[in-house]
Amino acid sequence: MPLGKPGPDVDCTAYNNQGAAQYEYDRWYPTYGDIHRLDHDGDHRACEEYFG
Ligand SMILES: [Ca+2]
């Protein structure tokens, strides 16, 4: 599945590390918000719970 486009929902499990998830989050957040729901607690850090 290609990452990086709004559309199909992507979970934290799709990313290799927190930085990759953060990159996607930061890329889309200004326009679309947290489209993949990577930041459940709203602190603007994507998947930090998942990657510990
Ligand atoms: Ca978070």
PDB file of N, CA and C in Angstrom, residues 12-42:
ATOM      1  N   CYS A  12      -0.551   2.891  12.906  1.00  0.00           N
ATOM      2  CA  CYS A  12       0.838   2.981  13.346  1.00  0.00           C
ATOM      3  C   CYS A  12       1.634   1.750  12.933  1.00  0.00           C
ATOM      4  N   THR A  13       0.982   0.619  12.848  1.00  0.00           N
ATOM      5  CA  THR A  13       1.674  -0.629  12.503  1.00  0.00           C
ATOM      6  C   THR A  13       2.264  -0.594  11.092  1.00  0.00           C
ATOM      7  N   ALA A  14       1.810   0.338  10.267  1.00  0.00           N
ATOM      8  CA  ALA A  14       2.294   0.432   8.894  1.00  0.00           C
ATOM      9  C   ALA A  14       3.657   1.107   8.805  1.00  0.00           C
ATOM     10  N   TYR A  15       4.086   1.739   9.885  1.00  0.00           N
ATOM     11  CA  TYR A  15       5.337   2.498   9.848  1.00  0.00           C
ATOM     12  C   TYR A  15       6.457   1.727  10.528  1.00  0.00           C
ATOM     13  N   ASN A  16       7.673   1.959  10.072  1.00  0.00           N
ATOM     14  CA  ASN A  16       8.823   1.254  10.625  1.00  0.00           C
ATOM     15  C   ASN A  16       9.298   1.840  11.945  1.00  0.00           C
ATOM     16  N   ASN A  17       8.999   3.105  12.142  1.00  0.00           N
ATOM     17  CA  ASN A  17       9.466   3.749  13.367  1.00  0.00           C
ATOM     18  C   ASN A  17       8.649   5.021  13.601  1.00  0.00           C
ATOM     19  N   GLN A  18       8.856   5.622  14.746  1.00  0.00           N
ATOM     20  CA  GLN A  18       8.071   6.804  15.102  1.00  0.00           C
ATOM     21  C   GLN A  18       8.351   7.952  14.157  1.00  0.00           C
ATOM     22  N   GLY A  19       9.597   8.070  13.721  1.00  0.00           N
ATOM     23  CA  GLY A  19       9.947   9.155  12.816  1.00  0.00           C
ATOM     24  C   GLY A  19       9.176   9.091  11.501  1.00  0.00           C
ATOM     25  N   ALA A  20       8.986   7.887  11.004  1.00  0.00           N
ATOM     26  CA  ALA A  20       8.243   7.715   9.755  1.00  0.00           C
ATOM     27  C   ALA A  20       6.782   8.109   9.940  1.00  0.00           C
ATOM     28  N   ALA A  21       6.218   7.701  11.060  1.00  0.00           N
ATOM     29  CA  ALA A  21       4.841   8.084  11.360  1.00  0.00           C
ATOM     30  C   ALA A  21       4.732   9.596  11.554  1.00  0.00           C
ATOM     31  N   GLN A  22       5.706  10.153  12.235  1.00  0.00           N
ATOM     32  CA  GLN A  22       5.703  11.597  12.484  1.00  0.00           C
ATOM     33  C   GLN A  22       5.805  12.372  11.178  1.00  0.00           C
ATOM     34  N   TYR A  23       6.606  11.872  10.283  1.00  0.00           N
ATOM     35  CA  TYR A  23       6.759  12.519   8.975  1.00  0.00           C
ATOM     36  C   TYR A  23       5.416  12.602   8.261  1.00  0.00           C
ATOM     37  N   GLU A  24       4.677  11.525   8.257  1.00  0.00           N
ATOM     38  CA  GLU A  24       3.380  11.518   7.606  1.00  0.00           C
ATOM     39  C   GLU A  24       2.389  12.426   8.320  1.00  0.00           C
ATOM     40  N   TYR A  25       2.427  12.350   9.627  1.00  0.00           N
ATOM     41  CA  TYR A  25       1.542  13.209  10.413  1.00  0.00           C
ATOM     42  C   TYR A  25       1.808  14.681  10.101  1.00  0.00           C
ATOM     43  N   ASP A  26       3.082  15.063  10.157  1.00  0.00           N
ATOM     44  CA  ASP A  26       3.443  16.466   9.927  1.00  0.00           C
ATOM     45  C   ASP A  26       3.153  16.899   8.488  1.00  0.00           C
ATOM     46  N   ARG A  27       3.263  15.964   7.595  1.00  0.00           N
ATOM     47  CA  ARG A  27       3.053  16.257   6.182  1.00  0.00           C
ATOM     48  C   ARG A  27       1.596  16.639   5.889  1.00  0.00           C
ATOM     49  N   TRP A  28       0.686  15.950   6.524  1.00  0.00           N
ATOM     50  CA  TRP A  28      -0.723  16.149   6.206  1.00  0.00           C
ATOM     51  C   TRP A  28      -1.493  16.988   7.211  1.00  0.00           C
ATOM     52  N   TYR A  29      -0.955  17.095   8.400  1.00  0.00           N
ATOM     53  CA  TYR A  29      -1.719  17.759   9.455  1.00  0.00           C
ATOM     54  C   TYR A  29      -2.185  19.171   9.095  1.00  0.00           C
ATOM     55  N   PRO A  30      -1.332  20.019   8.504  1.00  0.00           N
ATOM     56  CA  PRO A  30      -1.773  21.399   8.228  1.00  0.00           C
ATOM     57  C   PRO A  30      -2.976  21.491   7.300  1.00  0.00           C
ATOM     58  N   THR A  31      -3.109  20.549   6.409  1.00  0.00           N
ATOM     59  CA  THR A  31      -4.201  20.582   5.437  1.00  0.00           C
ATOM     60  C   THR A  31      -5.382  19.719   5.848  1.00  0.00           C
ATOM     61  N   TYR A  32      -5.084  18.508   6.319  1.00  0.00           N
ATOM     62  CA  TYR A  32      -6.147  17.528   6.534  1.00  0.00           C
ATOM     63  C   TYR A  32      -6.386  17.179   7.990  1.00  0.00           C
ATOM     64  N   GLY A  33      -5.508  17.660   8.857  1.00  0.00           N
ATOM     65  CA  GLY A  33      -5.592  17.217  10.237  1.00  0.00           C
ATOM     66  C   GLY A  33      -4.989  15.825  10.374  1.00  0.00           C
ATOM     67  N   ASP A  34      -5.303  15.176  11.469  1.00  0.00           N
ATOM     68  CA  ASP A  34      -4.736  13.857  11.744  1.00  0.00           C
ATOM     69  C   ASP A  34      -5.560  12.797  11.019  1.00  0.00           C
ATOM     70  N   ILE A  35      -5.394  12.743   9.707  1.00  0.00           N
ATOM     71  CA  ILE A  35      -6.257  11.891   8.884  1.00  0.00           C
ATOM     72  C   ILE A  35      -6.106  10.414   9.200  1.00  0.00           C
ATOM     73  N   HIS A  36      -4.941  10.017   9.648  1.00  0.00           N
ATOM     74  CA  HIS A  36      -4.725   8.599   9.938  1.00  0.00           C
ATOM     75  C   HIS A  36      -4.900   8.287  11.427  1.00  0.00           C
ATOM     76  N   ARG A  37      -5.273   9.298  12.190  1.00  0.00           N
ATOM     77  CA  ARG A  37      -5.468   9.130  13.632  1.00  0.00           C
ATOM     78  C   ARG A  37      -4.221   8.524  14.272  1.00  0.00           C
ATOM     79  N   LEU A  38      -3.098   9.125  13.929  1.00  0.00           N
ATOM     80  CA  LEU A  38      -1.832   8.641  14.472  1.00  0.00           C
ATOM     81  C   LEU A  38      -1.529   9.246  15.830  1.00  0.00           C
ATOM     82  N   ASP A  39      -2.224  10.305  16.157  1.00  0.00           N
ATOM     83  CA  ASP A  39      -1.962  10.998  17.418  1.00  0.00           C
ATOM     84  C   ASP A  39      -3.222  10.958  18.276  1.00  0.00           C
ATOM     85  N   HIS A  40      -3.381   9.868  18.998  1.00  0.00           N
ATOM     86  CA  HIS A  40      -4.618   9.647  19.748  1.00  0.00           C
ATOM     87  C   HIS A  40      -4.783  10.624  20.907  1.00  0.00           C
ATOM     88  N   ASP A  41      -3.679  11.033  21.502  1.00  0.00           N
ATOM     89  CA  ASP A  41      -3.790  11.883  22.684  1.00  0.00           C
ATOM     90  C   ASP A  41      -3.653  13.372  22.370  1.00  0.00           C
ATOM     91  N   GLY A  42      -3.486  13.699  21.086  1.00  0.00           N
ATOM     92  CA  GLY A  42      -3.535  15.101  20.691  1.00  0.00           C
ATOM     93  C   GLY A  42      -2.334  15.942  21.067  1.00  0.00           C
TER      94      GLY A  42
END
